[in-house]
Coordinates of C-alpha atoms in Angstrom, one line a residue:
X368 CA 4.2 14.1 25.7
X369 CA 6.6 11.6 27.0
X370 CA 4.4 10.8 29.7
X371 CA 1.1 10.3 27.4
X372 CA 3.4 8.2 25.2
X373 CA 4.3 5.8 27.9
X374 CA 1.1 5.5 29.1
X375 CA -0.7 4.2 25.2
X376 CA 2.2 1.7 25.6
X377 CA 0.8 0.4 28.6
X378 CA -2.3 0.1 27.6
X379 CA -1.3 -1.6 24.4
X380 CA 0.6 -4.1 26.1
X381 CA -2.7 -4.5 28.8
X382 CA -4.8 -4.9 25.5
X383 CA -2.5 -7.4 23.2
X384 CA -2.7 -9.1 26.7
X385 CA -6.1 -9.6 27.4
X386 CA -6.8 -10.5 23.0
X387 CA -4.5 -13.3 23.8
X388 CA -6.1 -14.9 26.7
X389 CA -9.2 -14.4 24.9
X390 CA -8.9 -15.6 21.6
X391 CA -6.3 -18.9 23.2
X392 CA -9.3 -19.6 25.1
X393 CA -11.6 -19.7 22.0
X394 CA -9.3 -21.6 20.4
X395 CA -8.9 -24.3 22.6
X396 CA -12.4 -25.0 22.8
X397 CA -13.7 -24.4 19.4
X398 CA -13.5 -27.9 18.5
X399 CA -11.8 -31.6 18.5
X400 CA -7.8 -31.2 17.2
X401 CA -8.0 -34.9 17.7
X402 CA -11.4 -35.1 15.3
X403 CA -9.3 -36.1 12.3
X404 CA -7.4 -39.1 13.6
X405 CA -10.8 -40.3 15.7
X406 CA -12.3 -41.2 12.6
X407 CA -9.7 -42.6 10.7
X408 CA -9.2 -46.4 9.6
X409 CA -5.1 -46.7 10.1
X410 CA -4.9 -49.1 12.3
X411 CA -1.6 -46.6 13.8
X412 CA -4.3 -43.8 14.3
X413 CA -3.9 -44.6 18.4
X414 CA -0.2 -44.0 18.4
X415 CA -0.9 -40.8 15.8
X416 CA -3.0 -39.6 18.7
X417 CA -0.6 -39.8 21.4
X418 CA 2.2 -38.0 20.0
X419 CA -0.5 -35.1 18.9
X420 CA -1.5 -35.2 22.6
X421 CA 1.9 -34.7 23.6
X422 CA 3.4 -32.7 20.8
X423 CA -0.2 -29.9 21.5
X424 CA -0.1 -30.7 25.0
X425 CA -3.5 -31.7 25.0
X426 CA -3.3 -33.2 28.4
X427 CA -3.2 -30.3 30.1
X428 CA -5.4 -27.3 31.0
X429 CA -5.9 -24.8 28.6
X430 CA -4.5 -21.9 31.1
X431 CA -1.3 -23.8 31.1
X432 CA -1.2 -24.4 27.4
X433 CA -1.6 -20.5 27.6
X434 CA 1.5 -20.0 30.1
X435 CA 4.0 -22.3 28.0
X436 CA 2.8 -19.8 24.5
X437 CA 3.4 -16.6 26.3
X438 CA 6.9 -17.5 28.2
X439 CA 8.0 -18.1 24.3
X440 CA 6.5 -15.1 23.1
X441 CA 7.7 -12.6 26.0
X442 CA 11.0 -13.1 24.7
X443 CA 10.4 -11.0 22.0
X444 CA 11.1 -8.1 24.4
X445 CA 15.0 -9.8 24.1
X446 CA 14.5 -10.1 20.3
X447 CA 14.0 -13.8 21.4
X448 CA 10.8 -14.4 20.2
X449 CA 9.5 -17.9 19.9
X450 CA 5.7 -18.9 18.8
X451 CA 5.7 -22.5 19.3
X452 CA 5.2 -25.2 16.8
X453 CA 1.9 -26.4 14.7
X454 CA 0.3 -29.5 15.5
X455 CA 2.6 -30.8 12.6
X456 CA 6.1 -30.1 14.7
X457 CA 7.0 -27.7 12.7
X458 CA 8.3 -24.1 14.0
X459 CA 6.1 -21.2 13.3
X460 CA 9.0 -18.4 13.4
X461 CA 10.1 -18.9 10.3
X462 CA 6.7 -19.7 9.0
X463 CA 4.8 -16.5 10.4
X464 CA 8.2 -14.3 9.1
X465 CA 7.1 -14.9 5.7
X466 CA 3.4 -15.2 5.8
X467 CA 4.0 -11.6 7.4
X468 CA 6.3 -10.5 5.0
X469 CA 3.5 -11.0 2.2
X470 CA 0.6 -9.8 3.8
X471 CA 2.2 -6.5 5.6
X472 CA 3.5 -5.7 2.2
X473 CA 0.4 -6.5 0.2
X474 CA -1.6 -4.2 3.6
X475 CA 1.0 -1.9 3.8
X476 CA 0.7 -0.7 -0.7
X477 CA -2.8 -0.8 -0.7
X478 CA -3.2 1.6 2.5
X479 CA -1.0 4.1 0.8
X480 CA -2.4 3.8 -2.1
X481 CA -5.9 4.4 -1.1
X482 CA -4.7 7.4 1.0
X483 CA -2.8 9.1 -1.6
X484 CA -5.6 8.7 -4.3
X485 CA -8.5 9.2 -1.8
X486 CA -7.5 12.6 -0.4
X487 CA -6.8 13.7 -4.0
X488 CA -10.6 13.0 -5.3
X489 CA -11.8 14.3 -2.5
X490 CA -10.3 17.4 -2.3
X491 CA -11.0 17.9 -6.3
X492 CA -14.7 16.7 -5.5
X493 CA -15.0 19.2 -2.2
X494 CA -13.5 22.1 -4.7
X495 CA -15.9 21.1 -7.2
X496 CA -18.5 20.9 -4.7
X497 CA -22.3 19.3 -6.8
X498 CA -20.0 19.5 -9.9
X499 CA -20.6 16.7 -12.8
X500 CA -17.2 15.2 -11.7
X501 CA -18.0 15.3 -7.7
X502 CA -21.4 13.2 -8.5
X503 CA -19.7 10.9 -11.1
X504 CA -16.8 10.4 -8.6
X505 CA -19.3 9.7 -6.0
X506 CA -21.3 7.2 -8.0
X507 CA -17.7 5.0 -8.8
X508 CA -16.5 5.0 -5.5
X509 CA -19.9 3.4 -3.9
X510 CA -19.8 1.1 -6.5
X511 CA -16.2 -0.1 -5.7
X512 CA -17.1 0.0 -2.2
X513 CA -20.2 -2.3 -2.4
X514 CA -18.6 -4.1 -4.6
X515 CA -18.5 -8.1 -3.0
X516 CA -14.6 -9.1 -3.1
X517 CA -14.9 -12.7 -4.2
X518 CA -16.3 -11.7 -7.4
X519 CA -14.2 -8.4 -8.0
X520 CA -11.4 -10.9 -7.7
X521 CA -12.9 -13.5 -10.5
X522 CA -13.2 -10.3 -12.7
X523 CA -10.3 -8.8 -11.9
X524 CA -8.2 -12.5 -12.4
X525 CA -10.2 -12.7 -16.0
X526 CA -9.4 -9.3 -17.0
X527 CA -6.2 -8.0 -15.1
X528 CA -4.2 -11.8 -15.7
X529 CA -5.7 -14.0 -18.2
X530 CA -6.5 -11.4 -20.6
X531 CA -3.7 -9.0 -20.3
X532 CA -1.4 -12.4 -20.9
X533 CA -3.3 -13.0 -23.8
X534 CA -2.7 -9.8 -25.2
X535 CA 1.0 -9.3 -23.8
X536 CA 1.9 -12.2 -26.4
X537 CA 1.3 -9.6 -29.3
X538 CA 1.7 -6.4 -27.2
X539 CA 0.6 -4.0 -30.0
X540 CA -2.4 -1.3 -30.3
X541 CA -5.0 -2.0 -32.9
X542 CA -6.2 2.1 -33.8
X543 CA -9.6 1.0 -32.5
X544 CA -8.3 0.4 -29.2
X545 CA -6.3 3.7 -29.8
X546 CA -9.2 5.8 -30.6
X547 CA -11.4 4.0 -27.8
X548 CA -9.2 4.8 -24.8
X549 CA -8.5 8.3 -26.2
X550 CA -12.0 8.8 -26.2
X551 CA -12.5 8.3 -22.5
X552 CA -9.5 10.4 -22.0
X553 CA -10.6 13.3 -23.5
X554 CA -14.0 12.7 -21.9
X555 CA -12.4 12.4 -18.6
X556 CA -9.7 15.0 -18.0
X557 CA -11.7 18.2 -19.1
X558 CA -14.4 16.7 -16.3
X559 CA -11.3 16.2 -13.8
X560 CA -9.8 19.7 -14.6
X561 CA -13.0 21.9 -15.3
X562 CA -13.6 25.3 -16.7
X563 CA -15.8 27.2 -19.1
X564 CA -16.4 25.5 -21.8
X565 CA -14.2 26.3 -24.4
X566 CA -11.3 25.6 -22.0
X567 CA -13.1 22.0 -21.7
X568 CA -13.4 21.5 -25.4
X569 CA -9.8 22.5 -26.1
X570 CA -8.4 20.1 -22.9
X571 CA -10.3 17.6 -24.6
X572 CA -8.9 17.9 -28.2
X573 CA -5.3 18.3 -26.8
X574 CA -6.0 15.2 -24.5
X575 CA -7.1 13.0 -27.6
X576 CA -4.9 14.0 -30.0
X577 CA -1.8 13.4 -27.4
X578 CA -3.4 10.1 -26.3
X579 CA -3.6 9.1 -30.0
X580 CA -0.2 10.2 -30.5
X581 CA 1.2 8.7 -27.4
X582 CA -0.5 5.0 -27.7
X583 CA 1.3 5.2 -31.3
X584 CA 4.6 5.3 -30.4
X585 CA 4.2 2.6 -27.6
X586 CA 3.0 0.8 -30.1
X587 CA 5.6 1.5 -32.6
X588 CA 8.3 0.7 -29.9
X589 CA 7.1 -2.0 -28.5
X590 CA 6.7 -0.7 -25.6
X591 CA 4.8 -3.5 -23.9
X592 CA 7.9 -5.9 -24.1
X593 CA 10.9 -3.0 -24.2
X594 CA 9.4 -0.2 -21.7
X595 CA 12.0 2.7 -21.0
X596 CA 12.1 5.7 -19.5
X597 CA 15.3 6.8 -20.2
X598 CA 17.5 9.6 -19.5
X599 CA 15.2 11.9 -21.5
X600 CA 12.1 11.0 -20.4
X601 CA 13.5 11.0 -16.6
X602 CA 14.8 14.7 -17.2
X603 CA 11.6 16.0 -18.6
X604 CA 9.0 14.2 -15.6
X605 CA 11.8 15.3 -13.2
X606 CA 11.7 19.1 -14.4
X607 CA 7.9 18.9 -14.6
X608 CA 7.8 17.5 -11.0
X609 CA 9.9 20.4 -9.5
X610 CA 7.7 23.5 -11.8
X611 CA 4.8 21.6 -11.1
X612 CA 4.7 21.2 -7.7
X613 CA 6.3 24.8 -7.3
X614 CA 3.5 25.8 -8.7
X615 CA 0.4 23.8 -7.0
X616 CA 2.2 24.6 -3.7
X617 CA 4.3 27.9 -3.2
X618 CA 3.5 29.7 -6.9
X619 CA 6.1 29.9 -9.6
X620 CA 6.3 33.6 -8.2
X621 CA 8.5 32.2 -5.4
X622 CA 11.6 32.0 -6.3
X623 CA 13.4 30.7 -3.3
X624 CA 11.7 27.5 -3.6
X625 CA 11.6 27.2 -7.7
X626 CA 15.5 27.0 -7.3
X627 CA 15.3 24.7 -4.7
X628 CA 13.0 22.3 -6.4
X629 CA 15.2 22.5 -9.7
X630 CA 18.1 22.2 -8.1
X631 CA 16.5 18.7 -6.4
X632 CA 15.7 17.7 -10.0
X633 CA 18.9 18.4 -11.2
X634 CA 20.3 16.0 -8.1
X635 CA 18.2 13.7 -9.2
X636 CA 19.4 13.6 -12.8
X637 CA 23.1 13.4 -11.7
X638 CA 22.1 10.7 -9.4
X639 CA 20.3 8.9 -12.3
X640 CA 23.7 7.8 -14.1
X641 CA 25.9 7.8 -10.7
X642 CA 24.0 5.0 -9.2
X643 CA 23.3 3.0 -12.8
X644 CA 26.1 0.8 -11.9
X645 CA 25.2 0.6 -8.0
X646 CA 22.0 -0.2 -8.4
X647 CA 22.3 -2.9 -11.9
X648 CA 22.4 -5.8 -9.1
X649 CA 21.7 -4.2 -5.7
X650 CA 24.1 -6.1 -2.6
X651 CA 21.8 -5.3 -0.4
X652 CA 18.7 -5.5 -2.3
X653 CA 15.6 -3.5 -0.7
X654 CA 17.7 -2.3 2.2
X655 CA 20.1 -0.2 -0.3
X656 CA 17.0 1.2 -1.5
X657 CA 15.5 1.9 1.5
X658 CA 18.6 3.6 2.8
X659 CA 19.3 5.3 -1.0
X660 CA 15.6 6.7 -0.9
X661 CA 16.4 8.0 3.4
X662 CA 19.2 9.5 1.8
X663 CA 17.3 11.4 -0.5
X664 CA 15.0 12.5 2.0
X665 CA 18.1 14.4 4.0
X666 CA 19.4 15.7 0.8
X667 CA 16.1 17.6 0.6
X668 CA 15.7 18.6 3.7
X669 CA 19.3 20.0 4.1
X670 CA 18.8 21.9 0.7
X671 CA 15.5 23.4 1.4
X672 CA 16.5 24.5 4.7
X673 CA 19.4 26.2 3.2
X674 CA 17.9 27.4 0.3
X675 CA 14.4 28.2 1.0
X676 CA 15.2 31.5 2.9
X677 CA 11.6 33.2 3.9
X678 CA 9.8 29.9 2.6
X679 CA 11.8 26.7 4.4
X680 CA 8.1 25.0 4.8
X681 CA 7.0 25.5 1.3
X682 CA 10.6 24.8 0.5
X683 CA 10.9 21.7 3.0
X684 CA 7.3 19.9 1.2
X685 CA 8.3 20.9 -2.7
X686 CA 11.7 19.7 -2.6
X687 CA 11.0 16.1 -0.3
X688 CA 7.9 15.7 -2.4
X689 CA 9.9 16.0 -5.6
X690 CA 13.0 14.5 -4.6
X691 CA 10.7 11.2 -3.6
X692 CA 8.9 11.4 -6.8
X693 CA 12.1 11.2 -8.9
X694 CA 13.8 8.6 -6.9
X695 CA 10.2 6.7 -7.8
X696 CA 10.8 7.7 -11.7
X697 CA 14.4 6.3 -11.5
X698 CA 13.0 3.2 -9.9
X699 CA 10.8 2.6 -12.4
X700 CA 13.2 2.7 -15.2
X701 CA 15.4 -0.3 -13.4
X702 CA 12.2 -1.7 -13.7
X703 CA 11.6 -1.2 -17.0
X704 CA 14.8 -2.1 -18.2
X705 CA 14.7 -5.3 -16.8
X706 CA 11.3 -6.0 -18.0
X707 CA 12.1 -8.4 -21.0
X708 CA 14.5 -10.1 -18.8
X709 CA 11.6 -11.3 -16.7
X710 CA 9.7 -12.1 -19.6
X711 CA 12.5 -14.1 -21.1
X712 CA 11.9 -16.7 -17.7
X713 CA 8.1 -16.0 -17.7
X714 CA 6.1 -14.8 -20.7
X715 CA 2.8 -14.7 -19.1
X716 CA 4.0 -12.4 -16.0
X717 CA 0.9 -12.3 -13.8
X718 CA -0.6 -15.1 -12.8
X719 CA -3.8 -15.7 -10.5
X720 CA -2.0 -18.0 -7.6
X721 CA 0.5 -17.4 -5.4
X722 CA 2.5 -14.4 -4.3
X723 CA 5.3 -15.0 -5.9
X724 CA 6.6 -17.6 -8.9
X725 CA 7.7 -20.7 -6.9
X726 CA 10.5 -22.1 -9.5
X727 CA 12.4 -18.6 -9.0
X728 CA 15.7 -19.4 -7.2
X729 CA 18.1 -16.7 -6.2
X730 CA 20.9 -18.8 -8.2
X731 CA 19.2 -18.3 -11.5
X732 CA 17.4 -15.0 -10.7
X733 CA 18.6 -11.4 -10.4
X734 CA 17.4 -9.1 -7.8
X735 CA 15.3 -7.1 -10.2
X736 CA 13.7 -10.2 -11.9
X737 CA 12.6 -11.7 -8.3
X738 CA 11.1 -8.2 -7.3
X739 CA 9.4 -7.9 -10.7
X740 CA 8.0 -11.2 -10.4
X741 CA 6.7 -10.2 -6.9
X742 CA 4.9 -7.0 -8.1
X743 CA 3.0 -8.5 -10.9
X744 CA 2.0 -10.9 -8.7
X745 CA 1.0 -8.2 -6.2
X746 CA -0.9 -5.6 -8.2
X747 CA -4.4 -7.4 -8.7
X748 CA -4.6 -8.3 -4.8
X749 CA -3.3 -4.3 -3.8
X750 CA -5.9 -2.8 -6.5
X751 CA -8.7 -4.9 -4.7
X752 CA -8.2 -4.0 -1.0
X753 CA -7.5 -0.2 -2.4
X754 CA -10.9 -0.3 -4.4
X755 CA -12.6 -0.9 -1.5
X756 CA -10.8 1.5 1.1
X757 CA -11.3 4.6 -1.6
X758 CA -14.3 4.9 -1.0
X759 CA -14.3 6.1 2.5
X760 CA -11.1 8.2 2.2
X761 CA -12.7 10.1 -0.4
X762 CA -15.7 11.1 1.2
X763 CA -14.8 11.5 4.5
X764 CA -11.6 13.8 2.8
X765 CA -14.5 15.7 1.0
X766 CA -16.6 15.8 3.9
X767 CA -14.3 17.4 6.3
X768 CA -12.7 19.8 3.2
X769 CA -16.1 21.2 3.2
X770 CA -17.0 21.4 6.8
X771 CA -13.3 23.4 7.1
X772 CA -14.1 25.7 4.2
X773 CA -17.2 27.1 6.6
X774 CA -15.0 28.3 9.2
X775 CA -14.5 31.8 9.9
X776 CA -10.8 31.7 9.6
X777 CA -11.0 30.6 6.1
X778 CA -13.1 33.3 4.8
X779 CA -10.7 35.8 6.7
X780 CA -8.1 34.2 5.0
X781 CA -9.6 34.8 1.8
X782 CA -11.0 38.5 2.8
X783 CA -6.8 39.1 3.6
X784 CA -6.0 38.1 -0.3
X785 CA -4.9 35.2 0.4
X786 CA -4.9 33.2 -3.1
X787 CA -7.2 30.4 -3.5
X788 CA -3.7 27.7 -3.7
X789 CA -2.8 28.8 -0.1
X790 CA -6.6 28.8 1.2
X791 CA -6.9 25.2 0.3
X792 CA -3.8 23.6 0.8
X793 CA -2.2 26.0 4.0
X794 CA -5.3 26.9 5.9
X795 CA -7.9 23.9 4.8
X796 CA -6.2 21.1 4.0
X797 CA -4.1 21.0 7.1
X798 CA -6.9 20.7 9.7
X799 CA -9.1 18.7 7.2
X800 CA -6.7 16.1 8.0
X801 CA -7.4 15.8 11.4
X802 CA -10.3 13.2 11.8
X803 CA -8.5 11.8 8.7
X804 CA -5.9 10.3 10.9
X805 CA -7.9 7.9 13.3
X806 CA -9.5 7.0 9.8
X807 CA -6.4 5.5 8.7
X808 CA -5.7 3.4 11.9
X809 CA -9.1 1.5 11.3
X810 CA -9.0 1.4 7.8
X811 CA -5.1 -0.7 8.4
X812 CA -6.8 -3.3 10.6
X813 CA -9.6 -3.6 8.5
X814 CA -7.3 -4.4 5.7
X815 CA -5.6 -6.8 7.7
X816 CA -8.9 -8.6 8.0
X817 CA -9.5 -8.2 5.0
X818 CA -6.5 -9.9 3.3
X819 CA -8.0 -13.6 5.0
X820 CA -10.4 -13.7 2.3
X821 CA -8.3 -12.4 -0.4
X822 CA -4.9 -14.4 0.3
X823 CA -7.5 -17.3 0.2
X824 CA -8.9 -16.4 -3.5
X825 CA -5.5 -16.0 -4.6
X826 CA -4.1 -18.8 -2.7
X827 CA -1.2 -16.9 -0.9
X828 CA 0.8 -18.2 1.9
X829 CA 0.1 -15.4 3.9
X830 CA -0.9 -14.6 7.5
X831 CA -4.6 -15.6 6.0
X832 CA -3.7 -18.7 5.4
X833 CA -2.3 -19.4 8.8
X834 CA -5.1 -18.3 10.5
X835 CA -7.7 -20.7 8.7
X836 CA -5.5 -23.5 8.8
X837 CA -5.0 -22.8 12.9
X838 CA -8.7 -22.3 13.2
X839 CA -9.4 -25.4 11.4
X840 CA -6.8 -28.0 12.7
X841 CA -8.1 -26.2 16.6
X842 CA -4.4 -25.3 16.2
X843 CA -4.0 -22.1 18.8
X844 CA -0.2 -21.3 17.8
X845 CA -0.8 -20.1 14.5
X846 CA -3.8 -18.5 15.2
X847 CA -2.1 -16.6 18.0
X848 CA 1.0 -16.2 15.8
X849 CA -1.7 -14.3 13.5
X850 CA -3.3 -12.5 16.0
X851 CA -0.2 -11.0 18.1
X852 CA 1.4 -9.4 14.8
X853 CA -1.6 -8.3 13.1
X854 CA -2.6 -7.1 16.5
X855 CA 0.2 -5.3 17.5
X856 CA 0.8 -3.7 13.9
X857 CA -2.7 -2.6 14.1
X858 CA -2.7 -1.1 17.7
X859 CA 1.1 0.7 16.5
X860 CA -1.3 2.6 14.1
X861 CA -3.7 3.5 16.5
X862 CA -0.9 4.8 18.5
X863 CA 0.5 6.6 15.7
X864 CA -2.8 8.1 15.1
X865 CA -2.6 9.8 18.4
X866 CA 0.4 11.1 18.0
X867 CA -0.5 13.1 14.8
X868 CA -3.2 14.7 16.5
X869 CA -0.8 16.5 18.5
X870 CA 1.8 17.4 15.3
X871 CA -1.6 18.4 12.9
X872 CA -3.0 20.2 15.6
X873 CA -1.1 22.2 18.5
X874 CA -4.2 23.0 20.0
X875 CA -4.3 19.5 21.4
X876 CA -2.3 18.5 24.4
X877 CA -2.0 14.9 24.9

């Protein structure tokens, strides 16, 4: 293994190597940089020229243009990095860290998104194989996926931001609108969940009549401008995690891991009121959650190693699936709570520019407000890029779910008595997984790509906007500064992708 692993570095390096001389050479002689100044009437335009000549280093050839870039960006491999300046002078390290910063995050959501709701429709559509819901599924995901992005973003800007402002300055639930959206609800879940069909016709009473009755209280509460989860409603969703899961992955009938999942929820509650105070105006911001939700993690793991007995795996998935899942819900209600905060600075929260609300200053901000301001501001982009990767993680998640089922060591496992839970999840779902993972690696640089078109519909700063701006000022350091992170991100996941072969699948030796 170590030996395969040192050998994809190397060839990463030989490829990010050979993209840079590449695309700097395309660069370069894609066009004029001095076009601009050529045609200008200011009678300094000669002296403007010189100082771009010597400031790009225009004067000399393009391979030692090329030299001068890399002996800055080698010292990344000191944590010295440096990418040069634009033609403007200014420094591109600071400017590429938070172009990145936006676009990784904006990549990085909407790839984990997608994944986690593709593989969930298409295991439900490969179960219910030529079912209502499989071609109905079908039929929405094409259309997302054919869907041209330019105008999904005007609708989604008109619908997802104007509108929703619009109606966040009243907030309330006419019963039209009530009875309309528990209408498709009821519609929807007994097609989702299936059954004979009384079961369907009961799921959809129960669904309309707890729709109705939950869209009344929000509205009642005023929810839209006072959302809260609360202590109650993070006990109850926490408890329903741990049964839940226990029961989609082990059976309730296993103990071993029931107790260890309720004893995660019960964690999680305790945890919910020790870290209020902690957690009211994070020091370290993202890093105290990041290293709060590790935390977590090794809770879980250490408890469902000691706990699960007989059933550590089932043990070891329930408990870090529900323990991450809480630490989620607890999230959400600092969210929540600081909600009318934010809309005490900003009362129509999403807007359709920018990444983030430019008058927001970490003197008169808090922590939660900046991040909440970021996230509205993020969620019409993310849904866009996920829209149009669901597609193919559903289908090719269906696809292989039902080329596994064929297999001869399903139907043994089934001919055993092996429960239909186990079948699909332990023996299918584990090896369905397995083209799944080079999927992944070129869905994330197509994503990257992607976010060039959307960045520039929304007008973020991101690495989108560097690129075009490098392309057309025939700028080669910001269009390499795009190319060697995206790049190198992208080839990491292509990596990673190899690796998991190995850990899905002990059959293959790398």
């Amino acid at each position: 293994m170590l030996t395969y692993i040192l050998k994809r570095l190397g060839s990463t390096i030989i490829v990010l190597f050979g993209a840079s001389v590449l695309v700097f050479f395309m660069v370069v002689h894609s066009g004029d940089p001095l076009s601009d100044l050529r045609e200008s009437n200011d009678p300094d335009a000669a002296h403007q020229m010189e100082q771009r000549t010597q400031a790009m280093n225009l004067d000399q050839p393009w391979y030692i243009r090329y030299w001068w870039w890399f002996r800055g960006v080698a010292g990344c491999v000191t944590l010295s990095c440096d990418f040069g300046t634009n033609r403007d002078g200014q420094h591109l390290n600071s400017i590429l860290a938070n172009a990145a910063q936006d676009s990784l995050r904006l990549v990085f959501i909407a790839t984990i998104a997608s994944i986690v709701l593709g593989i969930l429709i298409g295991i439900i559509s490969a179960i219910r194989q030529y079912s209502l819901f499989d071609y109905t599924v079908s039929f929405i995901v094409f259309v997302f996926f054919s869907l041209p992005i330019f105008w999904a973003a005007v609708l989604g800007k008109e619908w997802l931001a104007i509108r929703y402002n619009n109606w966040m300055a009243d907030g309330s639930y006419s019963w039209g609108q009530m009875l309309g959206i528990s209408v498709v609800l009821a519609i929807a879940l007994p097609l989702i969940i299936g059954g004979e069909p009384l079961r369907r016709v009961i799921t959809a009473g129960m669904t309309f009549v707890a729709s109705v009755g939950a869209l009344w209280y929000f509205d009642a509460s005023n929810f839209a401008h006072e959302p809260r989860l609360g202590a109650v409603g993070i006990i109850v969703l926490s408890l329903g995690l741990a049964v839940g899961l226990t029961a989609l992955l082990a059976g309730l009938g296993n103990r071993r891991v029931l107790y260890t999942a309720l004893t995660v929820s019960g964690l999680g509650i305790v945890s919910y009121y020790a870290t209020w105070e902690l957690l009211a105006e994070p020091a370290g911001g993202w890093f105290l959650l990041l290293g709060l939700f590790l935390l977590t993690i090794a809770i879980c793991l250490v408890l469902a190693r000691t706990m699960g007995g007989y059933a550590k795996g089932q043990a070891t998935a329930v408990a870090v699936i529900t323990g991450m899942l809480t630490s989620g819900l607890i999230l959400l209600d600092h969210f929540m709570y600081h909600w009318p905060s934010l809309l005490s600075l900003k009362s129509r929260p999403v807007s359709t520019i920018g990444s983030h609300t430019r008058r927001f200053t970490e003197d008169d901000v808090t922590f939660w407000q900046v991040s909440l301001d970021q996230l509205t501001q993020l969620w019409i982009p993310t849904m866009l890029l996920m829209i149009v990767s669901l597609a193919t993680y559903t289908r090719y998640t269906r696809a292989s779910m039902l080329e596994v089922a064929r297999q001869d060591y399903i139907r043994t496992a089934r001919a055993k008595g092996a429960n239909e839970r186990t079948v699909v999840f332990k023996h299918a779902f584990r090896n369905a997984l397995i083209p799944l993972a080079t999927i992944v690696a070129f869905d994330f640089a197509g994503l990257i790509g992607g976010t060039v078109i959307v960045e520039s519909i929304f007008n973020w700063n991101g690495m989108g906007g560097v690129f075009i701006t490098g392309l057309r000022n025939v700028d080669p350091a910001p269009v390499m500064g795009f190319v060697m992170i995206t790049g190198f991100v992208a080839v990491i996941f292509n990596f990673i992708a190899d690796i998991m072969y190995a850990v899905l699948d002990p059959r293959i030796r790398v």
